[in-house]
Tab-separated table of C-alpha atoms in Angstrom:
chain	number	residue	atom	x	y	z
N	9	MET	CA	-30.900	1.308	11.718
N	10	LYS	CA	-30.943	5.264	11.791
N	11	LYS	CA	-27.918	5.258	9.607
N	12	TRP	CA	-29.464	3.818	6.433
N	13	THR	CA	-31.701	7.022	6.257
N	14	LYS	CA	-28.527	8.857	5.144
N	15	THR	CA	-27.406	6.110	2.786
N	16	ALA	CA	-30.714	5.903	1.021
N	17	ALA	CA	-31.082	9.509	0.902
N	18	PHE	CA	-27.942	9.323	-0.721
N	19	ALA	CA	-29.065	7.075	-3.306
N	20	LEU	CA	-32.100	9.561	-4.156
N	21	SER	CA	-29.750	12.330	-4.631
N	22	LEU	CA	-27.890	10.807	-7.539
N	23	VAL	CA	-30.904	10.722	-9.394
N	24	ILE	CA	-32.029	14.144	-8.401
N	25	LEU	CA	-28.731	15.804	-8.992
N	26	THR	CA	-27.289	16.321	-12.400
N	27	GLY	CA	-24.138	18.125	-14.098
N	28	CYS	CA	-21.703	16.299	-12.194
N	29	ALA	CA	-20.083	13.820	-14.626
N	30	GLY	CA	-18.832	10.368	-13.301
N	31	GLN	CA	-21.090	10.606	-10.238
N	32	THR	CA	-24.631	11.204	-11.056
N	33	GLN	CA	-26.954	9.761	-13.799
N	34	GLU	CA	-30.564	10.594	-15.067
N	35	THR	CA	-32.918	7.752	-14.421
N	36	GLY	CA	-33.336	6.950	-17.871
N	37	ASN	CA	-36.526	5.597	-19.750
N	38	THR	CA	-38.664	5.613	-16.865
N	39	GLU	CA	-41.365	5.010	-19.490
N	40	SER	CA	-40.065	1.558	-20.578
N	41	GLY	CA	-39.931	0.870	-16.571
N	42	THR	CA	-36.258	-0.405	-17.022
N	43	ASN	CA	-34.540	2.200	-14.742
N	44	GLN	CA	-35.946	3.637	-11.349
N	45	THR	CA	-37.885	6.404	-10.814
N	46	LYS	CA	-37.686	9.459	-8.235
N	47	GLU	CA	-40.714	8.102	-6.586
N	48	ASN	CA	-39.115	4.401	-6.842
N	49	ILE	CA	-36.421	5.552	-4.657
N	50	GLU	CA	-38.404	7.775	-2.351
N	51	GLU	CA	-40.227	4.874	-1.511
N	52	GLN	CA	-36.674	3.238	-0.429
N	53	VAL	CA	-36.508	5.848	2.586
N	54	ASP	CA	-39.633	4.769	3.760
N	55	PHE	CA	-37.974	1.234	4.546
N	56	ASP	CA	-34.924	2.766	5.919
N	57	GLY	CA	-32.267	1.142	3.052
N	58	ASP	CA	-32.979	-2.245	3.604
N	59	TYR	CA	-32.084	-3.146	0.359
N	60	SER	CA	-32.917	-6.838	0.666
N	61	GLN	CA	-36.454	-5.917	0.137
N	62	LEU	CA	-35.856	-4.566	-3.396
N	63	SER	CA	-36.255	-6.951	-6.312
N	64	SER	CA	-33.169	-8.153	-8.404
N	65	GLU	CA	-33.988	-5.671	-11.085
N	66	GLU	CA	-34.509	-2.602	-8.777
N	67	LEU	CA	-31.095	-3.379	-7.069
N	68	GLN	CA	-29.474	-3.395	-10.260
N	69	ASN	CA	-30.945	-0.435	-11.577
N	70	LEU	CA	-29.449	1.297	-8.290
N	71	PHE	CA	-26.112	-0.136	-8.420
N	72	GLU	CA	-25.533	1.502	-11.936
N	73	GLN	CA	-25.969	4.829	-10.825
N	74	GLU	CA	-23.062	4.195	-8.736
N	75	GLU	CA	-19.160	4.861	-9.620
N	76	ALA	CA	-18.270	1.324	-8.391
N	77	PHE	CA	-20.350	-0.421	-11.036
N	78	THR	CA	-18.103	1.029	-13.755
N	79	ARG	CA	-14.594	0.277	-11.968
N	80	THR	CA	-12.680	-2.412	-10.359
N	81	ILE	CA	-13.059	-2.306	-6.475
N	82	HIS	CA	-10.029	-3.024	-4.181
N	83	ILE	CA	-10.431	-5.235	-1.548
N	84	GLY	CA	-7.549	-5.333	1.009
N	85	TYR	CA	-6.222	-8.880	1.675
N	86	ASP	CA	-2.996	-9.524	3.875
N	87	GLY	CA	-2.781	-13.330	2.943
N	88	GLY	CA	-3.658	-14.180	6.558
N	89	LEU	CA	-5.871	-16.940	7.571
N	90	CYS	CA	-8.384	-14.714	9.775
N	91	GLN	CA	-9.481	-12.915	6.454
N	92	ALA	CA	-9.873	-16.298	4.451
N	93	ALA	CA	-13.475	-15.072	3.484
N	94	ILE	CA	-12.025	-12.751	1.132
N	95	PRO	CA	-10.185	-14.934	-1.055
N	96	VAL	CA	-13.184	-17.690	-0.819
N	97	ALA	CA	-15.727	-15.018	-2.062
N	98	TYR	CA	-13.164	-14.240	-5.140
N	99	TYR	CA	-12.206	-17.687	-6.031
N	100	LYS	CA	-15.615	-19.347	-5.673
N	101	GLY	CA	-17.670	-16.639	-7.592
N	102	PHE	CA	-19.526	-14.889	-4.883
N	103	PHE	CA	-18.287	-11.443	-6.035
N	104	GLU	CA	-19.111	-12.035	-9.666
N	105	GLN	CA	-22.548	-13.268	-8.408
N	106	GLU	CA	-23.238	-9.823	-7.190
N	107	GLY	CA	-22.182	-8.209	-10.340
N	108	LEU	CA	-18.542	-6.473	-8.913
N	109	GLN	CA	-15.331	-6.010	-10.498
N	110	VAL	CA	-12.788	-7.040	-7.763
N	111	GLU	CA	-9.597	-6.886	-7.126
N	112	LEU	CA	-7.441	-8.228	-4.213
N	113	THR	CA	-5.138	-5.897	-3.323
N	114	ALA	CA	-2.378	-6.604	-0.993
N	115	ALA	CA	-2.533	-4.722	2.523
N	116	GLU	CA	-0.143	-5.350	5.295
N	117	ASP	CA	-2.045	-2.962	7.136
N	118	SER	CA	-5.616	-2.472	6.074
N	119	ARG	CA	-6.699	0.234	8.500
N	120	ASP	CA	-3.849	2.416	6.969
N	121	ALA	CA	-4.835	1.022	3.409
N	122	LEU	CA	-8.402	2.189	4.002
N	123	ALA	CA	-7.307	5.479	5.290
N	124	ALA	CA	-5.230	6.574	2.766
N	125	GLY	CA	-7.763	5.543	0.020
N	126	LEU	CA	-5.746	2.690	-1.423
N	127	ILE	CA	-8.338	0.001	-0.881
N	128	ASP	CA	-12.096	0.213	-0.622
N	129	THR	CA	-12.845	-2.302	2.191
N	130	SER	CA	-11.088	-5.290	4.152
N	131	ALA	CA	-11.411	-7.235	7.098
N	132	GLY	CA	-9.337	-6.548	10.349
N	133	MET	CA	-9.575	-6.972	13.994
N	134	ILE	CA	-11.817	-4.973	16.368
N	135	ALA	CA	-9.038	-4.881	18.589
N	136	GLN	CA	-7.125	-2.781	16.194
N	137	TRP	CA	-9.668	-0.652	14.435
N	138	LEU	CA	-11.615	1.077	17.371
N	139	THR	CA	-8.832	3.325	18.253
N	140	SER	CA	-8.403	4.403	15.040
N	141	VAL	CA	-12.027	5.049	14.279
N	142	GLN	CA	-11.956	7.180	17.413
N	143	ASN	CA	-9.037	9.208	16.093
N	144	GLY	CA	-10.916	10.084	12.744
N	145	VAL	CA	-10.282	7.316	10.299
N	146	ASP	CA	-13.576	6.623	8.514
N	147	ILE	CA	-14.052	2.914	8.496
N	148	ARG	CA	-17.584	1.457	9.197
N	149	PHE	CA	-17.974	-1.892	10.490
N	150	SER	CA	-20.189	-4.539	9.021
N	151	VAL	CA	-20.760	-8.554	9.260
N	152	GLY	CA	-18.284	-10.504	11.358
N	153	LEU	CA	-15.969	-13.375	9.785
N	154	HIS	CA	-15.284	-15.602	12.407
N	155	THR	CA	-14.350	-16.115	16.111
N	156	GLY	CA	-10.706	-16.273	17.535
N	157	CYS	CA	-8.239	-15.903	16.655
N	158	ALA	CA	-5.159	-14.879	19.654
N	159	ALA	CA	-3.812	-16.689	22.543
N	160	MET	CA	-1.804	-16.163	25.654
N	161	VAL	CA	0.865	-18.954	25.988
N	162	THR	CA	3.783	-19.695	28.528
N	163	LEU	CA	6.443	-22.285	28.523
N	164	PRO	CA	5.409	-25.766	29.622
N	165	ASP	CA	7.031	-25.276	33.062
N	166	GLY	CA	5.928	-21.812	33.307
N	167	VAL	CA	2.512	-20.197	35.052
N	168	ASP	CA	-0.851	-21.774	34.610
N	169	LYS	CA	-2.593	-18.836	34.713
N	170	LEU	CA	-2.228	-15.104	34.866
N	171	GLU	CA	-0.553	-13.826	38.084
N	172	LYS	CA	0.333	-10.114	39.553
N	173	GLY	CA	3.842	-8.820	38.310
N	174	LEU	CA	4.216	-11.190	35.307
N	175	LYS	CA	6.199	-9.805	32.241
N	176	ILE	CA	3.845	-10.271	29.243
N	177	GLY	CA	5.291	-10.113	25.468
N	178	VAL	CA	2.940	-9.182	22.855
N	179	VAL	CA	3.250	-9.328	19.046
N	180	GLY	CA	3.779	-5.528	17.781
N	181	ALA	CA	3.491	-2.315	19.601
N	182	ILE	CA	2.443	-1.542	22.869
N	183	GLY	CA	-0.867	-0.267	22.379
N	184	GLY	CA	-1.387	-2.110	19.305
N	185	ILE	CA	-3.539	-5.446	18.846
N	186	TYR	CA	-2.355	-7.961	21.088
N	187	HIS	CA	-1.473	-5.566	23.574
N	188	ASN	CA	-5.110	-4.840	23.568
N	189	ILE	CA	-6.262	-8.077	23.558
N	190	GLY	CA	-3.890	-9.005	26.539
N	191	LEU	CA	-5.673	-6.180	28.491
N	192	ARG	CA	-9.083	-7.542	27.917
N	193	MET	CA	-7.958	-11.157	29.176
N	194	ALA	CA	-6.158	-9.490	32.111
N	195	ALA	CA	-9.179	-7.732	33.086
N	196	HIS	CA	-11.455	-10.897	32.632
N	197	ASP	CA	-9.247	-12.445	35.256
N	198	GLY	CA	-9.573	-9.270	37.714
N	199	PHE	CA	-6.614	-7.360	36.837
N	200	THR	CA	-5.481	-4.146	35.750
N	201	ALA	CA	-2.943	-3.132	33.099
N	202	ASP	CA	-0.621	-1.838	35.746
N	203	ASP	CA	-0.497	-5.529	37.331
N	204	PHE	CA	1.938	-6.367	34.949
N	205	THR	CA	5.021	-5.340	32.806
N	206	TRP	CA	4.098	-5.350	28.870
N	207	LEU	CA	7.001	-5.643	26.148
N	208	GLY	CA	6.136	-5.461	22.457
N	209	PHE	CA	8.150	-7.577	19.989
N	210	ASP	CA	8.319	-8.609	16.349
N	211	SER	CA	6.610	-11.906	15.514
N	212	GLY	CA	9.613	-13.356	14.380
N	213	ALA	CA	11.223	-12.629	18.029
N	214	ILE	CA	8.746	-13.169	20.408
N	215	LEU	CA	9.180	-16.968	20.959
N	216	LEU	CA	12.812	-16.459	21.821
N	217	ALA	CA	11.837	-13.624	24.094
N	218	LEU	CA	9.898	-16.371	25.943
N	219	GLN	CA	12.490	-18.973	25.952
N	220	ASN	CA	15.114	-16.830	27.081
N	221	GLY	CA	13.475	-15.622	29.960
N	222	GLU	CA	12.826	-11.940	29.009
N	223	VAL	CA	8.895	-12.475	29.616
N	224	ASP	CA	6.848	-14.941	31.159
N	225	ALA	CA	4.050	-15.156	28.961
N	226	ILE	CA	2.993	-13.789	25.152
N	227	VAL	CA	0.093	-12.914	23.337
N	228	ALA	CA	0.215	-13.512	19.735
N	229	SER	CA	-2.057	-14.744	16.865
N	230	GLU	CA	-2.965	-18.299	17.099
N	231	GLN	CA	-1.658	-18.643	13.332
N	232	LEU	CA	1.556	-18.900	15.175
N	233	THR	CA	0.650	-20.089	18.886
N	234	LYS	CA	-1.266	-22.941	17.982
N	235	GLN	CA	1.645	-24.709	16.460
N	236	TRP	CA	3.778	-24.225	19.216
N	237	VAL	CA	1.008	-25.415	21.265
N	238	ASP	CA	0.590	-28.828	19.005
N	239	GLU	CA	4.643	-29.468	19.273
N	240	GLY	CA	4.673	-28.929	23.032
N	241	THR	CA	7.185	-25.698	22.847
N	242	VAL	CA	4.397	-23.773	24.888
N	243	LYS	CA	1.440	-24.342	26.819
N	244	GLN	CA	-1.954	-22.288	26.437
N	245	ILE	CA	-3.218	-20.213	29.291
N	246	ARG	CA	-5.754	-18.107	27.607
N	247	SER	CA	-7.459	-18.044	24.249
N	248	LEU	CA	-10.068	-16.075	22.242
N	249	THR	CA	-10.860	-19.167	20.530
N	250	THR	CA	-11.465	-21.840	23.381
N	251	ASP	CA	-12.086	-19.796	26.460
N	252	GLU	CA	-15.753	-19.409	27.763
N	253	ASP	CA	-15.728	-16.113	28.072
N	254	PHE	CA	-14.472	-15.299	24.450
N	255	LYS	CA	-15.183	-18.208	22.324
N	256	ASN	CA	-18.383	-16.887	20.705
N	257	GLU	CA	-17.135	-13.238	20.012
N	258	ALA	CA	-16.402	-12.079	16.413
N	259	CYS	CA	-12.778	-10.998	16.564
N	260	CYS	CA	-12.812	-9.875	12.786
N	261	VAL	CA	-15.246	-7.650	11.133
N	262	MET	CA	-15.363	-6.328	7.114
N	263	GLY	CA	-14.212	-2.391	7.211
N	264	ILE	CA	-15.672	-0.346	4.555
N	265	SER	CA	-14.245	3.024	3.893
N	266	GLY	CA	-16.857	5.895	4.396
N	267	LYS	CA	-15.904	7.682	1.545
N	268	PHE	CA	-16.549	4.619	-0.484
N	269	GLN	CA	-19.994	3.397	1.212
N	270	ASP	CA	-21.361	7.061	0.983
N	271	ALA	CA	-20.494	6.921	-2.647
N	272	ASN	CA	-21.670	3.517	-3.195
N	273	PRO	CA	-24.047	2.000	-1.083
N	274	VAL	CA	-25.602	-0.805	-3.135
N	275	ALA	CA	-22.222	-2.084	-4.168
N	276	SER	CA	-21.390	-2.043	-0.267
N	277	TYR	CA	-24.262	-4.188	0.244
N	278	LYS	CA	-23.224	-6.414	-2.176
N	279	ILE	CA	-19.878	-6.828	-0.936
N	280	ILE	CA	-20.905	-7.684	2.490
N	281	ARG	CA	-23.316	-10.339	0.847
N	282	ALA	CA	-20.580	-11.978	-1.046
N	283	ILE	CA	-18.312	-12.071	2.140
N	284	TYR	CA	-20.902	-13.259	4.177
N	285	LYS	CA	-21.829	-16.166	1.704
N	286	ALA	CA	-17.983	-16.885	1.951
N	287	SER	CA	-18.336	-17.444	5.643
N	288	LYS	CA	-21.340	-19.148	5.667
N	289	TRP	CA	-19.722	-21.308	2.922
N	290	LEU	CA	-16.719	-22.025	5.070
N	291	ALA	CA	-18.820	-23.043	8.126
N	292	GLU	CA	-20.818	-25.627	6.240
N	293	SER	CA	-18.236	-28.313	5.730
N	294	GLU	CA	-14.785	-29.617	6.537
N	295	GLU	CA	-14.615	-30.440	2.891
N	296	ASN	CA	-15.144	-26.828	2.180
N	297	ARG	CA	-12.308	-25.128	4.446
N	298	LYS	CA	-10.158	-28.002	2.883
N	299	GLU	CA	-10.820	-26.539	-0.411
N	300	THR	CA	-10.261	-23.106	1.195
N	301	ALA	CA	-6.792	-23.973	2.530
N	302	GLN	CA	-5.857	-25.459	-0.863
N	303	ILE	CA	-6.811	-22.307	-2.357
N	304	LEU	CA	-4.680	-20.370	-0.098
N	305	VAL	CA	-1.586	-22.448	-0.120
N	306	GLU	CA	-1.640	-22.805	-4.122
N	307	ASN	CA	-2.092	-18.924	-4.437
N	308	ASN	CA	1.115	-18.344	-2.035
N	309	TYR	CA	-1.284	-16.529	0.525
N	310	VAL	CA	0.213	-18.470	3.499
N	311	SER	CA	3.427	-19.788	4.064
N	312	CYS	CA	2.153	-22.999	6.200
N	313	ASP	CA	0.912	-26.311	4.383
N	314	GLU	CA	-2.515	-27.249	3.946
N	315	GLU	CA	-2.873	-29.429	6.795
N	316	TYR	CA	-1.802	-26.914	9.252
N	317	ALA	CA	-4.131	-24.174	7.167
N	318	LEU	CA	-7.099	-26.756	7.736
N	319	THR	CA	-6.287	-26.995	11.286
N	320	LEU	CA	-6.619	-23.722	11.896
N	321	LEU	CA	-9.650	-22.971	9.733
N	322	ASN	CA	-11.434	-26.146	11.895
N	323	TYR	CA	-10.486	-24.131	15.022
N	324	TYR	CA	-12.803	-20.979	14.008
N	325	GLN	CA	-16.397	-20.286	13.986
N	326	PHE	CA	-17.513	-19.098	10.510
N	327	GLY	CA	-20.620	-17.865	9.362
N	328	LEU	CA	-21.397	-15.424	12.513
N	329	ASP	CA	-24.957	-13.915	12.620
N	330	ASN	CA	-25.513	-10.153	12.891
N	331	ASP	CA	-26.582	-10.161	16.840
N	332	THR	CA	-23.459	-11.877	17.616
N	333	THR	CA	-21.101	-9.517	15.702
N	334	GLU	CA	-22.739	-6.574	17.229
N	335	LYS	CA	-22.636	-7.756	20.673
N	336	SER	CA	-19.187	-8.382	20.474
N	337	LEU	CA	-18.442	-4.963	18.806
N	338	TYR	CA	-20.303	-3.566	21.916
N	339	ASP	CA	-18.639	-5.807	24.175
N	340	SER	CA	-15.476	-4.539	23.014
N	341	ILE	CA	-16.264	-0.904	22.791
N	342	SER	CA	-17.302	-1.026	26.520
N	343	GLU	CA	-14.389	-2.886	28.075
N	344	TYR	CA	-11.531	-0.985	25.579
N	345	ALA	CA	-13.192	2.257	27.183
N	346	GLN	CA	-12.828	1.039	30.804
N	347	LEU	CA	-9.434	-0.038	30.251
N	348	GLY	CA	-8.642	3.569	28.609
N	349	VAL	CA	-7.977	2.043	25.241
N	350	ILE	CA	-10.103	4.235	23.792
N	351	SER	CA	-11.705	7.389	25.468
N	352	LYS	CA	-12.899	6.537	28.993
N	353	ASP	CA	-15.854	8.507	28.440
N	354	THR	CA	-17.292	6.696	25.391
N	355	ASP	CA	-20.577	5.912	25.110
N	356	ALA	CA	-20.732	2.372	23.950
N	357	ASP	CA	-24.209	2.538	22.544
N	358	ALA	CA	-23.388	5.599	20.541
N	359	PHE	CA	-20.255	4.553	19.428
N	360	LYS	CA	-21.764	1.309	18.111
N	361	GLU	CA	-24.345	3.020	16.266
N	362	GLN	CA	-21.917	5.371	14.820
N	363	ILE	CA	-19.441	2.892	13.155
N	364	TRP	CA	-21.581	-0.263	12.767
N	365	TYR	CA	-23.968	-0.956	9.779
N	366	ARG	CA	-26.218	-3.851	10.030
N	367	TYR	CA	-27.266	-5.182	6.642
N	368	ASN	CA	-30.143	-7.511	6.400
N	369	LEU	CA	-28.312	-10.763	4.996
N	370	GLU	CA	-31.235	-13.162	5.581
N	371	ASN	CA	-32.048	-13.637	1.723
N	372	LEU	CA	-28.684	-14.717	0.308
N	373	GLU	CA	-30.422	-16.126	-2.889
N	374	LYS	CA	-32.143	-13.266	-3.990
């Protein structure tokens, strides 16, 4: 966890530096013991920034020295079921329990919103964010939200598996999320990208493209495809959610703006705690997922009804541990490098260490 030395050192600098209003503060009345002393914070560096080892009072004292303590934190949310842990953390009071002032901010493209400083953190798909980070966008990954959530489908009388020469439609642009996911699916079945013709479509047009014979198969979010499969409109031939080689992978992770995390290491830790609590809560019972579906529909976050929202929430695995998320990230980096989605000379271990922040989330009751 060498990255945390930098974070803990930053916390120390907040106490040492003076004269920068709004960014640094004095330690206050150290005789009363109500605030951290320089020596206290130096001890954090010794245990490498594992904030779970601090008492609630010590953590609060550090949090109060950060700029996020006195302002609203903007968390991007696009209304999708993939990001369900975000509104759960908001409406079930998990952010409030951490002492955070939070606002859910509409962000159709959380990656761009993070890069532009419009939001501080959000959830996104690994398949989308890796290329952006390698191209210089400062996003740090932490905590996986759930497994899933994309599939490849064909017409009921179409092919039952990938075959060389197929035309495959993907939601969005070539080089985007679902193209990248399709490439991994093909690679797992022993094919190369050049074995297929790839075509991009808007989400509203892709089913028609399949039905009109423009493509032989399509790759899209299971928020779309699950309903088509259940109706018998299409059949599923590949799935991140149910296939053995993908079903235990994290597809979505929380991404924190590097600028925000450097300035607010404790607030970042608290955000991730709240999100992880929400994801664990979703995993606990169908009753909790049913309540989540109700929250999403009542607040107009999703266009489907509660029954279909619950169907999808039951479809995914929530509450993923750090080991699962870290392995998912490593595997994605390694395979996308082999596929040329990111630079082919990428060192998967080094790249993972660059972007992965593993918070200790074992003691959520503290």
